[in-house]
């Protein structure tokens, strides 16, 4: 290890304050020897040089102590390029400058797509590196974070297709967005047959595809450029436009997206697909609250019971699951009432929404939520009531 010469990284505006920043520079011994400035000695800025081969693993302590990482990347070495990808995946908020000899356009684009802030040519020219570091520090200084959020992730799961789960997700998320001091975002994760954009009258692009392709670039700013803002204040990410295999979704990238959303919103609501896969189970298992939507029909209740058994078999606690009965009739004599339905499920029905086919159908066709057409209707008031109840349904975090 050594220290970068103090004068090599000095800046007139004082952005490189040694009391606040440690710059980690990782170079192979050969590149360190060719650097245009001394790599050791001097009273020094806190810019620590570590000499490692371009494909050698990076120590945990080095990454944890760095405010900015300047990392050598060797063109033509898959292990060296994978090392950058691992850093970006494990430390998405750590700014990275790639130090590359003879970088071609393909490699530069690949690195920038991974979320690297800049690419600096080797042999190392301290002037160019100083300029790049200064730009990053200026960005860090100007981006004073607003309120730090720890959003609640709510998955809306259907017992079978056709129970109105998308309408529940759309109207509930909108009602949550209209709560005082509340920010909510709806993700349509029904990647093959998602229709939430139609129900909301929202643009179909940009979509979830842009976030899935965004790699390590996905952060709060990137997410906010993808979401559309609706009249209710709800932020929305539509399903992909093109139908693809359910298994094609990158679970790790989806978790990055959802975790980023938690940091931006008070509530993150996901409309889940009807079919299960590894990534859907993984997403639901990470939910703070799972809303299982059923109808009061034999088919829905039978499949709903199977869904509950699956969720519980995955180690999901019962207090993270609530059952919502949708399209509940007001008739005096009903074939199945809520108590009977709960017994059939082996699980209590906590929430219910009145049936108002005419209003919901009109709202869907016009691309608005029910409350925008008739906020006094029972179905509209149901969603407001449920939104107000959500904080009491969320399991307490000790």
GROMACS .gro file of C-alpha atoms in nm:
model
  398
    1UNK     CA    1   0.000   0.000   0.000
    2UNK     CA    2   0.099   0.363  -0.041
    3UNK     CA    3  -0.035   0.716  -0.040
    4UNK     CA    4  -0.098   0.927  -0.346
    5UNK     CA    5   0.117   1.238  -0.340
    6UNK     CA    6  -0.082   1.518  -0.176
    7UNK     CA    7  -0.021   1.769  -0.454
    8UNK     CA    8  -0.137   1.523  -0.717
    9UNK     CA    9  -0.492   1.526  -0.579
   10UNK     CA   10  -0.515   1.879  -0.441
   11UNK     CA   11  -0.810   2.091  -0.554
   12UNK     CA   12  -0.875   2.460  -0.511
   13UNK     CA   13  -1.239   2.421  -0.412
   14UNK     CA   14  -1.154   2.193  -0.121
   15UNK     CA   15  -1.382   1.911  -0.234
   16UNK     CA   16  -1.114   1.655  -0.149
   17UNK     CA   17  -1.132   1.715   0.224
   18UNK     CA   18  -0.907   1.455   0.391
   19UNK     CA   19  -1.131   1.446   0.697
   20UNK     CA   20  -1.430   1.326   0.495
   21UNK     CA   21  -1.309   1.118   0.198
   22UNK     CA   22  -1.086   0.818   0.143
   23UNK     CA   23  -1.015   0.736  -0.218
   24UNK     CA   24  -0.917   0.375  -0.283
   25UNK     CA   25  -0.701   0.319  -0.591
   26UNK     CA   26  -0.644  -0.042  -0.692
   27UNK     CA   27  -0.371  -0.103  -0.951
   28UNK     CA   28  -0.157  -0.395  -1.057
   29UNK     CA   29   0.214  -0.356  -0.967
   30UNK     CA   30   0.300  -0.306  -1.335
   31UNK     CA   31   0.051  -0.021  -1.381
   32UNK     CA   32   0.149   0.135  -1.048
   33UNK     CA   33   0.509   0.146  -1.167
   34UNK     CA   34   0.408   0.328  -1.485
   35UNK     CA   35   0.189   0.589  -1.312
   36UNK     CA   36   0.278   0.945  -1.399
   37UNK     CA   37   0.285   1.057  -1.034
   38UNK     CA   38   0.446   0.905  -0.725
   39UNK     CA   39   0.224   0.655  -0.549
   40UNK     CA   40   0.371   0.688  -0.204
   41UNK     CA   41   0.520   0.940   0.032
   42UNK     CA   42   0.405   1.284   0.134
   43UNK     CA   43   0.180   1.393   0.411
   44UNK     CA   44  -0.094   1.297   0.178
   45UNK     CA   45  -0.457   1.305   0.094
   46UNK     CA   46  -0.639   0.996   0.222
   47UNK     CA   47  -0.606   0.829  -0.119
   48UNK     CA   48  -0.480   0.480  -0.047
   49UNK     CA   49  -0.327   0.269  -0.321
   50UNK     CA   50  -0.359  -0.109  -0.307
   51UNK     CA   51  -0.148  -0.313  -0.547
   52UNK     CA   52  -0.340  -0.616  -0.673
   53UNK     CA   53  -0.351  -0.796  -1.004
   54UNK     CA   54  -0.643  -0.681  -1.219
   55UNK     CA   55  -0.839  -1.001  -1.162
   56UNK     CA   56  -0.758  -1.053  -0.791
   57UNK     CA   57  -1.042  -1.044  -0.535
   58UNK     CA   58  -1.092  -0.723  -0.338
   59UNK     CA   59  -1.088  -0.729   0.039
   60UNK     CA   60  -1.406  -0.644   0.228
   61UNK     CA   61  -1.226  -0.386   0.442
   62UNK     CA   62  -1.098  -0.198   0.139
   63UNK     CA   63  -1.446  -0.157  -0.005
   64UNK     CA   64  -1.609  -0.067   0.325
   65UNK     CA   65  -1.362   0.215   0.394
   66UNK     CA   66  -1.372   0.366   0.044
   67UNK     CA   67  -1.577   0.672  -0.049
   68UNK     CA   68  -1.465   0.639  -0.412
   69UNK     CA   69  -1.305   0.334  -0.575
   70UNK     CA   70  -1.061   0.373  -0.866
   71UNK     CA   71  -1.026   0.017  -0.997
   72UNK     CA   72  -0.806  -0.125  -1.271
   73UNK     CA   73  -0.995  -0.326  -1.531
   74UNK     CA   74  -0.802  -0.538  -1.778
   75UNK     CA   75  -0.951  -0.554  -2.125
   76UNK     CA   76  -0.993  -0.912  -2.244
   77UNK     CA   77  -0.997  -1.056  -1.891
   78UNK     CA   78  -1.345  -1.186  -1.801
   79UNK     CA   79  -1.244  -1.222  -1.435
   80UNK     CA   80  -1.134  -0.860  -1.421
   81UNK     CA   81  -1.459  -0.740  -1.575
   82UNK     CA   82  -1.661  -0.966  -1.344
   83UNK     CA   83  -1.478  -0.809  -1.049
   84UNK     CA   84  -1.631  -0.472  -1.137
   85UNK     CA   85  -1.976  -0.629  -1.168
   86UNK     CA   86  -1.942  -0.786  -0.821
   87UNK     CA   87  -1.840  -0.453  -0.668
   88UNK     CA   88  -2.138  -0.278  -0.826
   89UNK     CA   89  -2.377  -0.552  -0.713
   90UNK     CA   90  -2.249  -0.568  -0.354
   91UNK     CA   91  -2.186  -0.193  -0.310
   92UNK     CA   92  -2.431  -0.015  -0.544
   93UNK     CA   93  -2.381   0.324  -0.373
   94UNK     CA   94  -2.001   0.320  -0.401
   95UNK     CA   95  -1.884   0.540  -0.694
   96UNK     CA   96  -1.642   0.351  -0.919
   97UNK     CA   97  -1.391   0.488  -1.171
   98UNK     CA   98  -1.255   0.222  -1.407
   99UNK     CA   99  -0.885   0.247  -1.492
  100UNK     CA  100  -0.833   0.078  -1.830
  101UNK     CA  101  -0.548   0.044  -2.078
  102UNK     CA  102  -0.644   0.051  -2.446
  103UNK     CA  103  -1.018   0.054  -2.376
  104UNK     CA  104  -1.239   0.001  -2.680
  105UNK     CA  105  -1.589   0.142  -2.720
  106UNK     CA  106  -1.757  -0.192  -2.646
  107UNK     CA  107  -1.581  -0.224  -2.309
  108UNK     CA  108  -1.646   0.138  -2.215
  109UNK     CA  109  -2.016   0.097  -2.289
  110UNK     CA  110  -2.029  -0.228  -2.090
  111UNK     CA  111  -1.865  -0.063  -1.790
  112UNK     CA  112  -2.093   0.240  -1.801
  113UNK     CA  113  -2.393   0.008  -1.826
  114UNK     CA  114  -2.275  -0.167  -1.508
  115UNK     CA  115  -2.291   0.169  -1.331
  116UNK     CA  116  -1.926   0.277  -1.346
  117UNK     CA  117  -1.913   0.656  -1.315
  118UNK     CA  118  -1.618   0.716  -1.549
  119UNK     CA  119  -1.342   0.541  -1.743
  120UNK     CA  120  -0.986   0.678  -1.714
  121UNK     CA  121  -0.710   0.569  -1.951
  122UNK     CA  122  -0.397   0.390  -1.828
  123UNK     CA  123  -0.111   0.461  -1.776
  124UNK     CA  124  -0.253   0.670  -1.496
  125UNK     CA  125  -0.253   1.045  -1.555
  126UNK     CA  126  -0.327   1.212  -1.224
  127UNK     CA  127  -0.477   1.520  -1.383
  128UNK     CA  128  -0.752   1.324  -1.554
  129UNK     CA  129  -0.816   1.113  -1.244
  130UNK     CA  130  -0.835   1.425  -1.027
  131UNK     CA  131  -1.092   1.578  -1.262
  132UNK     CA  132  -1.306   1.264  -1.257
  133UNK     CA  133  -1.290   1.237  -0.877
  134UNK     CA  134  -1.379   1.604  -0.844
  135UNK     CA  135  -1.691   1.559  -1.056
  136UNK     CA  136  -1.807   1.270  -0.838
  137UNK     CA  137  -1.746   1.460  -0.516
  138UNK     CA  138  -1.931   1.762  -0.653
  139UNK     CA  139  -2.229   1.536  -0.726
  140UNK     CA  140  -2.213   1.386  -0.377
  141UNK     CA  141  -2.195   1.732  -0.223
  142UNK     CA  142  -2.491   1.868  -0.421
  143UNK     CA  143  -2.719   1.567  -0.370
  144UNK     CA  144  -2.836   1.631  -0.016
  145UNK     CA  145  -3.071   1.341   0.060
  146UNK     CA  146  -3.432   1.414   0.147
  147UNK     CA  147  -3.626   1.209   0.395
  148UNK     CA  148  -3.489   0.857   0.422
  149UNK     CA  149  -3.774   0.611   0.371
  150UNK     CA  150  -3.807   0.249   0.467
  151UNK     CA  151  -4.104   0.160   0.253
  152UNK     CA  152  -4.340  -0.130   0.316
  153UNK     CA  153  -4.359  -0.386   0.036
  154UNK     CA  154  -4.710  -0.521  -0.027
  155UNK     CA  155  -4.771  -0.811  -0.268
  156UNK     CA  156  -5.118  -0.860  -0.414
  157UNK     CA  157  -5.165  -1.230  -0.496
  158UNK     CA  158  -5.465  -1.379  -0.677
  159UNK     CA  159  -5.628  -1.707  -0.578
  160UNK     CA  160  -5.713  -1.773  -0.943
  161UNK     CA  161  -5.730  -1.557  -1.253
  162UNK     CA  162  -6.031  -1.330  -1.284
  163UNK     CA  163  -6.085  -1.249  -0.915
  164UNK     CA  164  -6.010  -0.879  -0.971
  165UNK     CA  165  -5.667  -0.872  -0.807
  166UNK     CA  166  -5.535  -0.611  -1.050
  167UNK     CA  167  -5.826  -0.381  -0.968
  168UNK     CA  168  -5.751  -0.433  -0.600
  169UNK     CA  169  -5.382  -0.348  -0.653
  170UNK     CA  170  -5.458  -0.041  -0.867
  171UNK     CA  171  -5.723   0.107  -0.639
  172UNK     CA  172  -5.545   0.022  -0.314
  173UNK     CA  173  -5.214   0.169  -0.432
  174UNK     CA  174  -5.394   0.485  -0.544
  175UNK     CA  175  -5.568   0.513  -0.207
  176UNK     CA  176  -5.233   0.471  -0.028
  177UNK     CA  177  -5.083   0.746  -0.244
  178UNK     CA  178  -5.362   0.980  -0.132
  179UNK     CA  179  -5.298   0.925   0.238
  180UNK     CA  180  -5.141   1.226   0.418
  181UNK     CA  181  -4.761   1.246   0.380
  182UNK     CA  182  -4.757   0.918   0.190
  183UNK     CA  183  -4.571   0.824  -0.128
  184UNK     CA  184  -4.673   0.504  -0.304
  185UNK     CA  185  -4.555   0.320  -0.613
  186UNK     CA  186  -4.728   0.036  -0.797
  187UNK     CA  187  -4.527  -0.224  -0.990
  188UNK     CA  188  -4.710  -0.441  -1.241
  189UNK     CA  189  -4.509  -0.761  -1.202
  190UNK     CA  190  -4.753  -0.966  -1.409
  191UNK     CA  191  -4.486  -0.967  -1.678
  192UNK     CA  192  -4.683  -1.169  -1.932
  193UNK     CA  193  -5.041  -1.048  -1.896
  194UNK     CA  194  -5.018  -0.731  -1.688
  195UNK     CA  195  -5.302  -0.488  -1.755
  196UNK     CA  196  -5.261  -0.230  -1.480
  197UNK     CA  197  -5.151   0.040  -1.728
  198UNK     CA  198  -5.486   0.011  -1.906
  199UNK     CA  199  -5.681   0.035  -1.581
  200UNK     CA  200  -5.484   0.346  -1.482
  201UNK     CA  201  -5.481   0.514  -1.822
  202UNK     CA  202  -5.102   0.523  -1.787
  203UNK     CA  203  -4.836   0.504  -2.059
  204UNK     CA  204  -4.700   0.156  -2.124
  205UNK     CA  205  -4.344   0.282  -2.160
  206UNK     CA  206  -4.095   0.320  -1.999
  207UNK     CA  207  -4.161  -0.009  -1.826
  208UNK     CA  208  -4.020  -0.271  -1.594
  209UNK     CA  209  -3.798  -0.380  -1.883
  210UNK     CA  210  -3.595  -0.059  -1.855
  211UNK     CA  211  -3.528  -0.128  -1.488
  212UNK     CA  212  -3.441  -0.493  -1.548
  213UNK     CA  213  -3.196  -0.386  -1.820
  214UNK     CA  214  -3.060  -0.103  -1.605
  215UNK     CA  215  -2.821  -0.324  -1.412
  216UNK     CA  216  -2.622  -0.147  -1.144
  217UNK     CA  217  -2.736   0.194  -1.270
  218UNK     CA  218  -3.070   0.146  -1.094
  219UNK     CA  219  -3.090   0.393  -0.807
  220UNK     CA  220  -3.352   0.636  -0.681
  221UNK     CA  221  -3.295   0.886  -0.961
  222UNK     CA  222  -3.304   0.618  -1.230
  223UNK     CA  223  -3.623   0.470  -1.084
  224UNK     CA  224  -3.795   0.808  -1.079
  225UNK     CA  225  -3.717   0.863  -1.448
  226UNK     CA  226  -3.894   0.535  -1.531
  227UNK     CA  227  -4.207   0.579  -1.318
  228UNK     CA  228  -4.506   0.772  -1.447
  229UNK     CA  229  -4.696   0.998  -1.208
  230UNK     CA  230  -5.075   0.971  -1.208
  231UNK     CA  231  -5.339   1.223  -1.107
  232UNK     CA  232  -5.381   1.052  -0.769
  233UNK     CA  233  -5.012   1.104  -0.693
  234UNK     CA  234  -4.941   0.735  -0.746
  235UNK     CA  235  -4.612   0.643  -0.914
  236UNK     CA  236  -4.639   0.352  -1.154
  237UNK     CA  237  -4.410   0.104  -1.330
  238UNK     CA  238  -4.594  -0.094  -1.602
  239UNK     CA  239  -4.528  -0.453  -1.704
  240UNK     CA  240  -4.307  -0.520  -2.008
  241UNK     CA  241  -4.477  -0.460  -2.342
  242UNK     CA  242  -4.350  -0.781  -2.498
  243UNK     CA  243  -4.442  -1.120  -2.358
  244UNK     CA  244  -4.142  -1.331  -2.260
  245UNK     CA  245  -4.078  -1.645  -2.057
  246UNK     CA  246  -4.168  -1.605  -1.691
  247UNK     CA  247  -3.830  -1.755  -1.596
  248UNK     CA  248  -3.639  -1.486  -1.788
  249UNK     CA  249  -3.670  -1.235  -1.502
  250UNK     CA  250  -3.341  -1.183  -1.316
  251UNK     CA  251  -3.432  -1.233  -0.951
  252UNK     CA  252  -3.125  -1.049  -0.821
  253UNK     CA  253  -3.195  -0.747  -1.039
  254UNK     CA  254  -3.562  -0.742  -0.939
  255UNK     CA  255  -3.462  -0.742  -0.573
  256UNK     CA  256  -3.230  -0.448  -0.642
  257UNK     CA  257  -3.523  -0.262  -0.803
  258UNK     CA  258  -3.766  -0.333  -0.520
  259UNK     CA  259  -3.510  -0.245  -0.253
  260UNK     CA  260  -3.442   0.084  -0.430
  261UNK     CA  261  -3.816   0.153  -0.441
  262UNK     CA  262  -3.842   0.091  -0.066
  263UNK     CA  263  -3.593   0.371  -0.016
  264UNK     CA  264  -3.800   0.611  -0.227
  265UNK     CA  265  -4.158   0.535  -0.121
  266UNK     CA  266  -4.360   0.468   0.192
  267UNK     CA  267  -4.553   0.190   0.017
  268UNK     CA  268  -4.444  -0.032  -0.271
  269UNK     CA  269  -4.735  -0.238  -0.408
  270UNK     CA  270  -4.682  -0.523  -0.655
  271UNK     CA  271  -4.949  -0.688  -0.867
  272UNK     CA  272  -4.818  -1.044  -0.890
  273UNK     CA  273  -4.871  -1.291  -1.177
  274UNK     CA  274  -5.101  -1.590  -1.137
  275UNK     CA  275  -4.826  -1.846  -1.200
  276UNK     CA  276  -4.545  -1.915  -0.957
  277UNK     CA  277  -4.173  -1.919  -1.037
  278UNK     CA  278  -3.856  -1.884  -0.833
  279UNK     CA  279  -3.849  -1.505  -0.861
  280UNK     CA  280  -4.218  -1.457  -0.775
  281UNK     CA  281  -4.182  -1.674  -0.465
  282UNK     CA  282  -3.868  -1.483  -0.372
  283UNK     CA  283  -4.042  -1.146  -0.410
  284UNK     CA  284  -4.349  -1.252  -0.214
  285UNK     CA  285  -4.133  -1.402   0.061
  286UNK     CA  286  -3.966  -1.062   0.105
  287UNK     CA  287  -4.300  -0.882   0.135
  288UNK     CA  288  -4.399  -0.704   0.454
  289UNK     CA  289  -4.764  -0.786   0.376
  290UNK     CA  290  -4.924  -1.032   0.134
  291UNK     CA  291  -5.285  -0.969   0.030
  292UNK     CA  292  -5.448  -1.283  -0.111
  293UNK     CA  293  -5.751  -1.188  -0.320
  294UNK     CA  294  -6.041  -1.434  -0.338
  295UNK     CA  295  -6.398  -1.436  -0.460
  296UNK     CA  296  -6.678  -1.610  -0.271
  297UNK     CA  297  -6.690  -1.899  -0.517
  298UNK     CA  298  -6.598  -2.263  -0.468
  299UNK     CA  299  -6.325  -2.248  -0.734
  300UNK     CA  300  -6.160  -1.937  -0.589
  301UNK     CA  301  -6.175  -2.058  -0.230
  302UNK     CA  302  -6.040  -2.401  -0.321
  303UNK     CA  303  -5.745  -2.253  -0.506
  304UNK     CA  304  -5.705  -1.985  -0.239
  305UNK     CA  305  -5.655  -2.257   0.020
  306UNK     CA  306  -5.383  -2.411  -0.194
  307UNK     CA  307  -5.215  -2.072  -0.230
  308UNK     CA  308  -5.218  -2.026   0.147
  309UNK     CA  309  -5.066  -2.370   0.195
  310UNK     CA  310  -4.789  -2.282  -0.050
  311UNK     CA  311  -4.711  -1.951   0.120
  312UNK     CA  312  -4.699  -2.108   0.464
  313UNK     CA  313  -4.481  -2.393   0.336
  314UNK     CA  314  -4.224  -2.131   0.229
  315UNK     CA  315  -4.183  -2.022   0.589
  316UNK     CA  316  -4.393  -1.707   0.553
  317UNK     CA  317  -4.548  -1.615   0.886
  318UNK     CA  318  -4.928  -1.613   0.911
  319UNK     CA  319  -4.929  -1.256   1.041
  320UNK     CA  320  -4.783  -1.136   0.711
  321UNK     CA  321  -5.080  -1.272   0.515
  322UNK     CA  322  -5.428  -1.122   0.493
  323UNK     CA  323  -5.717  -1.247   0.283
  324UNK     CA  324  -5.933  -0.999   0.093
  325UNK     CA  325  -6.272  -1.104  -0.042
  326UNK     CA  326  -6.345  -0.909  -0.359
  327UNK     CA  327  -6.684  -0.846  -0.523
  328UNK     CA  328  -6.887  -0.924  -0.212
  329UNK     CA  329  -7.261  -0.912  -0.280
  330UNK     CA  330  -7.499  -0.729  -0.047
  331UNK     CA  331  -7.783  -0.976  -0.096
  332UNK     CA  332  -7.957  -1.099   0.217
  333UNK     CA  333  -7.926  -1.464   0.114
  334UNK     CA  334  -7.581  -1.536  -0.026
  335UNK     CA  335  -7.456  -1.881  -0.128
  336UNK     CA  336  -7.141  -1.828   0.085
  337UNK     CA  337  -7.084  -1.566   0.354
  338UNK     CA  338  -6.749  -1.440   0.485
  339UNK     CA  339  -6.748  -1.667   0.789
  340UNK     CA  340  -6.817  -1.976   0.580
  341UNK     CA  341  -6.549  -1.869   0.332
  342UNK     CA  342  -6.296  -1.826   0.613
  343UNK     CA  343  -6.371  -2.175   0.741
  344UNK     CA  344  -6.330  -2.318   0.393
  345UNK     CA  345  -5.993  -2.147   0.360
  346UNK     CA  346  -5.880  -2.235   0.709
  347UNK     CA  347  -5.782  -1.870   0.735
  348UNK     CA  348  -5.984  -1.564   0.843
  349UNK     CA  349  -6.101  -1.311   0.584
  350UNK     CA  350  -5.984  -0.976   0.716
  351UNK     CA  351  -6.075  -0.742   0.429
  352UNK     CA  352  -6.363  -0.717   0.185
  353UNK     CA  353  -6.466  -0.504  -0.111
  354UNK     CA  354  -6.825  -0.461  -0.229
  355UNK     CA  355  -6.929  -0.572  -0.574
  356UNK     CA  356  -6.999  -0.283  -0.812
  357UNK     CA  357  -6.952  -0.427  -1.157
  358UNK     CA  358  -7.093  -0.126  -1.340
  359UNK     CA  359  -6.867   0.128  -1.171
  360UNK     CA  360  -6.551  -0.083  -1.190
  361UNK     CA  361  -6.611  -0.171  -1.554
  362UNK     CA  362  -6.664   0.193  -1.646
  363UNK     CA  363  -6.354   0.298  -1.451
  364UNK     CA  364  -6.142   0.032  -1.624
  365UNK     CA  365  -6.264   0.137  -1.967
  366UNK     CA  366  -6.191   0.504  -1.893
  367UNK     CA  367  -5.851   0.435  -1.740
  368UNK     CA  368  -5.928   0.581  -1.396
  369UNK     CA  369  -5.977   0.445  -1.046
  370UNK     CA  370  -6.327   0.400  -0.907
  371UNK     CA  371  -6.295   0.693  -0.669
  372UNK     CA  372  -6.236   0.936  -0.955
  373UNK     CA  373  -6.578   0.849  -1.097
  374UNK     CA  374  -6.771   0.820  -0.771
  375UNK     CA  375  -6.579   0.865  -0.447
  376UNK     CA  376  -6.897   0.807  -0.242
  377UNK     CA  377  -6.963   0.462  -0.388
  378UNK     CA  378  -6.920   0.176  -0.142
  379UNK     CA  379  -6.644   0.018  -0.346
  380UNK     CA  380  -6.450   0.346  -0.352
  381UNK     CA  381  -6.489   0.390   0.022
  382UNK     CA  382  -6.379   0.029   0.075
  383UNK     CA  383  -6.038   0.099  -0.078
  384UNK     CA  384  -5.993   0.416   0.128
  385UNK     CA  385  -6.084   0.222   0.441
  386UNK     CA  386  -5.840  -0.057   0.357
  387UNK     CA  387  -5.562   0.195   0.288
  388UNK     CA  388  -5.623   0.349   0.629
  389UNK     CA  389  -5.614   0.001   0.785
  390UNK     CA  390  -5.287  -0.111   0.623
  391UNK     CA  391  -5.056   0.028   0.896
  392UNK     CA  392  -5.241  -0.180   1.157
  393UNK     CA  393  -5.209  -0.495   0.945
  394UNK     CA  394  -4.835  -0.467   0.895
  395UNK     CA  395  -4.641  -0.687   1.139
  396UNK     CA  396  -4.452  -0.489   1.399
  397UNK     CA  397  -4.075  -0.477   1.351
  398UNK     CA  398  -3.898  -0.500   1.683
   0.00000   0.00000   0.00000
